[in-house]
Backbone as a chain_set.jsonl record, in Angstrom:
{"seq": "MKMFKTQLTIGLNDKLTEKQEVKTSDAKMIISDTLLKEFGLFAFTMFTCEGVYTMASTGNTVFENSIRVEIATEDAIDTPSICESLKSKLNQESIMVEFEIKEVDFL", "coords": {"N": [[92.175, 71.298, 103.863], [93.902, 71.36, 100.8], [95.782, 74.138, 99.857], [96.983, 76.923, 97.94], [99.632, 78.765, 99.062], [100.809, 81.954, 99.108], [103.368, 84.171, 99.732], [104.262, 87.482, 100.064], [106.865, 89.8, 100.396], [107.224, 93.093, 100.825], [109.199, 95.763, 100.439], [109.416, 99.174, 101.569], [111.0, 101.301, 100.839], [111.693, 103.706, 98.411], [112.822, 102.946, 95.13], [114.515, 104.718, 93.833], [115.206, 106.918, 95.528], [115.937, 105.575, 97.779], [114.744, 105.835, 100.223], [111.908, 105.843, 102.442], [109.112, 106.857, 100.842], [106.378, 106.672, 100.648], [103.851, 106.637, 103.006], [103.473, 104.121, 105.532], [100.821, 103.401, 106.192], [99.471, 104.343, 103.913], [100.677, 102.734, 101.98], [99.707, 100.234, 102.746], [97.011, 100.549, 102.069], [97.234, 100.842, 99.279], [98.275, 98.33, 98.598], [96.171, 96.7, 99.538], [93.96, 97.625, 97.965], [94.933, 96.953, 95.43], [95.169, 94.117, 95.546], [92.535, 93.315, 96.265], [90.7, 94.737, 94.558], [91.875, 95.007, 91.953], [92.919, 92.453, 91.426], [91.066, 90.699, 92.408], [91.158, 89.167, 94.778], [89.942, 87.715, 97.836], [90.651, 87.723, 100.506], [93.383, 88.228, 102.783], [96.394, 88.352, 104.768], [98.205, 90.875, 106.446], [101.354, 91.916, 107.644], [103.366, 94.218, 109.402], [106.821, 94.79, 109.139], [110.433, 94.765, 109.378], [113.074, 95.145, 107.067], [116.203, 94.254, 105.509], [118.091, 95.167, 102.775], [120.072, 94.832, 99.881], [120.602, 97.054, 97.408], [120.152, 96.325, 94.037], [120.663, 98.075, 92.005], [122.432, 100.062, 92.972], [124.077, 98.931, 94.878], [124.008, 99.719, 97.467], [123.268, 99.136, 100.91], [120.194, 98.972, 102.462], [118.025, 99.724, 105.17], [114.745, 98.992, 105.841], [111.272, 99.768, 106.338], [108.814, 97.305, 105.947], [106.229, 95.322, 104.383], [104.634, 92.328, 104.925], [102.756, 90.027, 103.158], [100.386, 87.526, 103.368], [98.786, 85.109, 101.499], [96.209, 82.863, 100.974], [94.852, 80.599, 98.767], [92.482, 78.725, 96.785], [93.144, 78.197, 94.17], [96.049, 78.729, 92.116], [97.507, 81.989, 92.041], [98.034, 84.933, 89.975], [100.899, 85.693, 90.406], [103.263, 86.966, 89.223], [102.085, 89.143, 87.783], [100.756, 90.513, 89.839], [102.96, 91.288, 91.403], [104.343, 92.949, 89.567], [102.487, 95.02, 89.262], [102.348, 96.043, 91.925], [105.045, 96.722, 92.312], [105.309, 98.813, 90.483], [103.395, 100.699, 91.449], [104.396, 101.262, 94.008], [106.96, 101.97, 93.506], [109.158, 100.068, 93.526], [112.157, 98.077, 93.507], [112.202, 95.303, 93.643], [110.19, 92.494, 94.739], [109.968, 90.184, 97.313], [109.086, 86.819, 96.916], [107.417, 84.023, 98.149], [106.342, 80.697, 97.807], [104.139, 78.017, 98.361], [102.51, 74.829, 98.713], [100.029, 74.151, 100.951], [98.446, 72.566, 103.76], [95.491, 73.804, 104.745], [93.148, 74.911, 107.076], [90.022, 76.289, 108.07], [88.731, 76.938, 111.004]], "CA": [[92.125, 71.36, 102.426], [95.15, 71.833, 100.191], [95.655, 75.479, 99.303], [98.191, 77.601, 97.492], [100.0, 79.858, 99.956], [101.757, 82.88, 98.507], [103.803, 85.192, 100.683], [104.992, 88.589, 99.445], [107.486, 90.755, 101.306], [107.31, 94.313, 100.022], [109.898, 96.861, 101.095], [108.751, 100.453, 101.328], [111.906, 102.34, 100.382], [111.639, 104.001, 96.983], [114.017, 102.4, 94.47], [115.396, 105.793, 93.38], [115.725, 107.715, 96.643], [116.349, 104.633, 98.82], [114.076, 106.244, 101.45], [110.471, 105.604, 102.399], [108.399, 108.02, 100.304], [104.945, 106.42, 100.845], [103.575, 106.248, 104.386], [103.104, 102.715, 105.694], [99.358, 103.283, 106.117], [99.085, 104.508, 102.503], [101.137, 101.535, 101.258], [98.746, 99.164, 103.061], [95.813, 100.784, 101.261], [97.595, 100.542, 97.884], [98.366, 96.873, 98.501], [94.814, 96.159, 99.696], [93.173, 97.944, 96.772], [95.467, 96.185, 94.306], [94.823, 92.703, 95.692], [91.086, 93.112, 96.302], [89.968, 95.311, 93.418], [92.508, 94.741, 90.663], [93.162, 91.033, 91.203], [89.903, 89.939, 92.846], [91.341, 88.3, 95.948], [88.896, 87.988, 98.816], [91.202, 87.865, 101.851], [94.823, 88.035, 102.973], [96.88, 88.865, 106.044], [99.367, 91.754, 106.313], [102.169, 92.19, 108.826], [104.452, 95.174, 109.204], [108.089, 94.231, 109.584], [111.594, 95.517, 108.92], [113.94, 94.343, 106.219], [117.507, 94.754, 105.086], [118.15, 94.846, 101.349], [121.149, 95.438, 99.112], [120.045, 97.524, 96.144], [120.814, 95.8, 92.843], [121.033, 99.203, 91.147], [123.53, 100.874, 93.513], [124.905, 98.172, 95.806], [123.821, 100.234, 98.823], [122.434, 98.354, 101.822], [119.177, 99.822, 103.084], [117.138, 99.184, 106.199], [113.474, 99.572, 105.435], [109.989, 99.237, 106.762], [108.312, 96.386, 104.934], [104.939, 94.705, 104.639], [104.55, 90.935, 104.49], [101.38, 89.678, 102.825], [100.146, 86.086, 103.226], [97.573, 84.866, 100.724], [95.871, 81.443, 100.804], [93.805, 80.484, 97.745], [92.243, 77.377, 96.278], [93.844, 78.117, 92.885], [97.236, 79.584, 92.037], [97.22, 83.361, 91.627], [98.957, 85.492, 88.992], [101.891, 86.384, 91.221], [104.082, 87.93, 88.473], [101.319, 90.36, 87.484], [100.55, 91.221, 91.105], [104.231, 91.92, 91.77], [104.619, 94.05, 88.641], [101.588, 96.12, 89.605], [102.78, 96.631, 93.192], [106.35, 97.356, 92.105], [105.066, 100.078, 89.795], [102.665, 101.624, 92.325], [105.21, 101.61, 95.172], [108.292, 102.256, 92.967], [110.054, 99.09, 94.132], [113.094, 97.354, 92.656], [111.797, 93.899, 93.626], [109.345, 91.998, 95.828], [110.311, 88.797, 97.615], [107.925, 85.938, 96.787], [107.532, 82.638, 98.604], [105.172, 79.954, 97.366], [104.092, 76.614, 98.779], [101.203, 74.214, 98.835], [99.87, 73.87, 102.372], [97.171, 72.088, 104.281], [94.922, 74.951, 105.447], [91.781, 74.726, 107.548], [89.382, 77.422, 108.729], [87.934, 76.319, 112.066]], "C": [[93.461, 71.886, 101.91], [94.898, 73.18, 99.533], [97.016, 75.973, 98.843], [98.456, 78.756, 98.448], [101.095, 80.676, 99.282], [102.092, 83.932, 99.545], [104.64, 86.227, 99.933], [105.616, 89.428, 100.549], [107.854, 91.969, 100.473], [108.002, 95.384, 100.848], [109.24, 98.176, 100.728], [109.7, 101.585, 100.955], [111.804, 102.479, 98.872], [112.934, 103.538, 96.313], [114.986, 103.483, 93.993], [116.02, 106.573, 94.536], [116.28, 106.859, 97.776], [115.83, 105.039, 100.202], [112.596, 105.936, 101.316], [109.772, 106.892, 101.99], [106.888, 107.9, 100.506], [104.753, 105.977, 102.288], [103.137, 104.79, 104.441], [101.598, 102.537, 105.581], [98.856, 103.438, 104.681], [99.496, 103.289, 101.68], [100.188, 100.366, 101.516], [97.474, 99.32, 102.231], [96.079, 100.472, 99.784], [97.642, 99.035, 97.678], [96.974, 96.255, 98.578], [93.969, 96.394, 98.459], [93.63, 97.125, 95.571], [95.017, 94.733, 94.385], [93.316, 92.466, 95.605], [90.387, 93.548, 95.018], [90.561, 94.945, 92.068], [92.629, 93.248, 90.371], [92.082, 90.128, 91.795], [90.117, 88.965, 93.983], [90.307, 88.675, 96.997], [89.43, 88.179, 100.224], [92.707, 87.635, 101.827], [95.178, 88.596, 104.334], [98.105, 89.717, 105.777], [100.041, 91.931, 107.663], [103.137, 93.315, 108.483], [105.712, 94.559, 109.802], [109.211, 95.137, 109.089], [112.485, 94.601, 108.11], [115.27, 95.029, 105.974], [117.694, 94.274, 103.663], [119.356, 95.539, 100.728], [120.601, 95.77, 97.734], [120.847, 96.959, 94.969], [121.36, 96.949, 91.993], [122.262, 99.958, 91.644], [124.498, 100.096, 94.388], [124.792, 98.661, 97.24], [122.946, 99.285, 99.63], [121.485, 99.305, 102.515], [118.417, 99.03, 104.14], [115.791, 99.828, 105.933], [112.288, 98.932, 106.124], [109.457, 98.399, 105.612], [106.941, 95.872, 105.346], [104.983, 93.291, 104.083], [103.077, 90.609, 104.303], [101.297, 88.169, 102.643], [98.792, 85.884, 102.574], [97.376, 83.36, 100.613], [94.681, 81.362, 99.85], [93.655, 79.033, 97.304], [92.964, 77.14, 94.954], [95.058, 79.033, 92.922], [96.824, 80.968, 91.548], [98.296, 83.836, 90.65], [100.003, 86.352, 89.702], [102.768, 87.345, 90.414], [103.338, 89.233, 88.169], [101.063, 91.186, 88.735], [101.823, 91.969, 91.492], [104.558, 93.094, 90.863], [103.755, 95.257, 88.962], [102.044, 96.816, 90.887], [104.134, 97.317, 93.069], [106.183, 98.72, 91.442], [104.429, 101.103, 90.738], [103.501, 102.104, 93.502], [106.657, 101.936, 94.799], [109.371, 101.393, 93.619], [110.955, 98.434, 93.093], [112.689, 95.881, 92.53], [110.867, 93.628, 94.807], [109.728, 90.546, 96.06], [109.038, 87.957, 97.607], [108.284, 84.555, 97.311], [106.233, 81.937, 98.239], [105.265, 78.527, 97.869], [102.658, 76.121, 98.757], [101.082, 73.71, 100.266], [98.514, 73.244, 102.643], [96.621, 73.21, 105.15], [93.496, 74.628, 105.834], [91.298, 76.016, 108.173], [88.406, 76.829, 109.742], [87.085, 77.335, 112.789]], "O": [[94.071, 72.76, 102.527], [93.95, 73.355, 98.767], [98.057, 75.5, 99.298], [97.605, 79.627, 98.626], [102.158, 80.161, 98.935], [101.201, 84.515, 100.163], [105.607, 85.883, 99.254], [104.952, 89.735, 101.54], [108.67, 91.898, 99.554], [107.454, 95.859, 101.842], [108.582, 98.28, 99.693], [109.257, 102.719, 100.771], [111.826, 101.486, 98.145], [114.019, 103.718, 96.867], [116.162, 103.195, 93.769], [117.218, 106.856, 94.526], [117.009, 107.357, 98.634], [116.393, 104.647, 101.224], [112.087, 105.784, 100.206], [109.831, 107.894, 102.703], [106.188, 108.913, 100.533], [105.414, 105.045, 102.745], [102.508, 104.286, 103.51], [101.143, 101.597, 104.928], [97.923, 102.746, 104.273], [98.761, 102.857, 100.791], [99.898, 99.593, 100.603], [96.923, 98.332, 101.746], [95.223, 99.894, 99.114], [97.109, 98.522, 96.694], [96.634, 95.386, 97.775], [93.33, 95.47, 97.956], [92.807, 96.657, 94.784], [94.536, 94.178, 93.397], [92.871, 91.526, 94.946], [89.577, 92.806, 94.463], [89.827, 94.608, 91.139], [92.469, 92.817, 89.23], [92.182, 88.906, 91.689], [89.339, 88.025, 94.143], [89.848, 89.816, 97.044], [88.733, 88.744, 101.067], [93.23, 86.935, 100.96], [94.353, 89.242, 104.98], [98.958, 89.34, 104.974], [99.379, 92.077, 108.69], [103.671, 93.351, 107.375], [105.667, 93.894, 110.838], [108.956, 96.159, 108.453], [112.634, 93.421, 108.428], [115.428, 96.227, 106.206], [117.48, 93.098, 103.372], [119.625, 96.704, 101.021], [120.189, 94.883, 96.986], [122.068, 97.101, 94.916], [122.395, 96.81, 91.341], [123.054, 100.445, 90.838], [125.621, 100.545, 94.619], [125.408, 98.088, 98.139], [122.0, 98.701, 99.103], [121.9, 100.315, 103.083], [118.204, 97.825, 104.008], [115.688, 101.049, 105.814], [112.285, 97.744, 106.447], [109.633, 98.746, 104.444], [106.545, 95.975, 106.507], [105.323, 93.079, 102.919], [102.253, 90.879, 105.177], [102.049, 87.594, 101.855], [97.781, 86.416, 103.031], [98.293, 82.651, 100.196], [93.639, 81.973, 100.086], [94.576, 78.227, 97.434], [93.351, 76.012, 94.65], [95.086, 80.003, 93.679], [95.905, 81.102, 90.74], [99.346, 83.206, 90.519], [99.987, 87.579, 89.607], [103.004, 88.46, 90.878], [103.915, 90.314, 88.289], [101.142, 92.414, 88.701], [101.773, 93.142, 91.863], [105.008, 94.134, 91.344], [104.234, 96.391, 88.938], [102.119, 98.044, 90.931], [104.349, 98.376, 93.658], [106.86, 99.678, 91.817], [104.879, 102.247, 90.81], [103.335, 103.238, 93.951], [107.489, 102.154, 95.679], [110.347, 101.893, 94.179], [110.562, 98.258, 91.94], [112.812, 95.283, 91.461], [110.772, 94.422, 95.742], [109.805, 89.763, 95.114], [108.034, 88.332, 98.213], [109.321, 83.992, 96.96], [105.153, 82.517, 98.351], [106.325, 77.903, 97.815], [101.713, 76.91, 98.78], [101.921, 72.942, 100.739], [97.572, 73.377, 101.861], [97.21, 73.54, 106.179], [92.722, 74.128, 105.018], [92.092, 76.761, 108.748], [87.371, 76.279, 109.364], [86.352, 76.981, 113.713]]}, "num_chains": 1, "name": "protein.A"}
């Protein structure tokens, strides 16, 4: 079945201190609660990973723990609102978003 696949990559370094201020386990709970309770999604996959990012505000390059979230839905989701909510809760400068329409099956 054709589905909308949205992938978010969320760095965990605070945009002001440029250090990780929220534990990875706490960030996972914030992300989960936001997606499930605030935006009504029913399922997604999370991966922990590492990223490298050049801060738009300072030009500093940071290495940071990150969380990649893959979401497959029958209808498009409100990605801008989700990102704004997560950016606020995790004090992020930006969230990387990838979007595509994929053939997805659950076997």
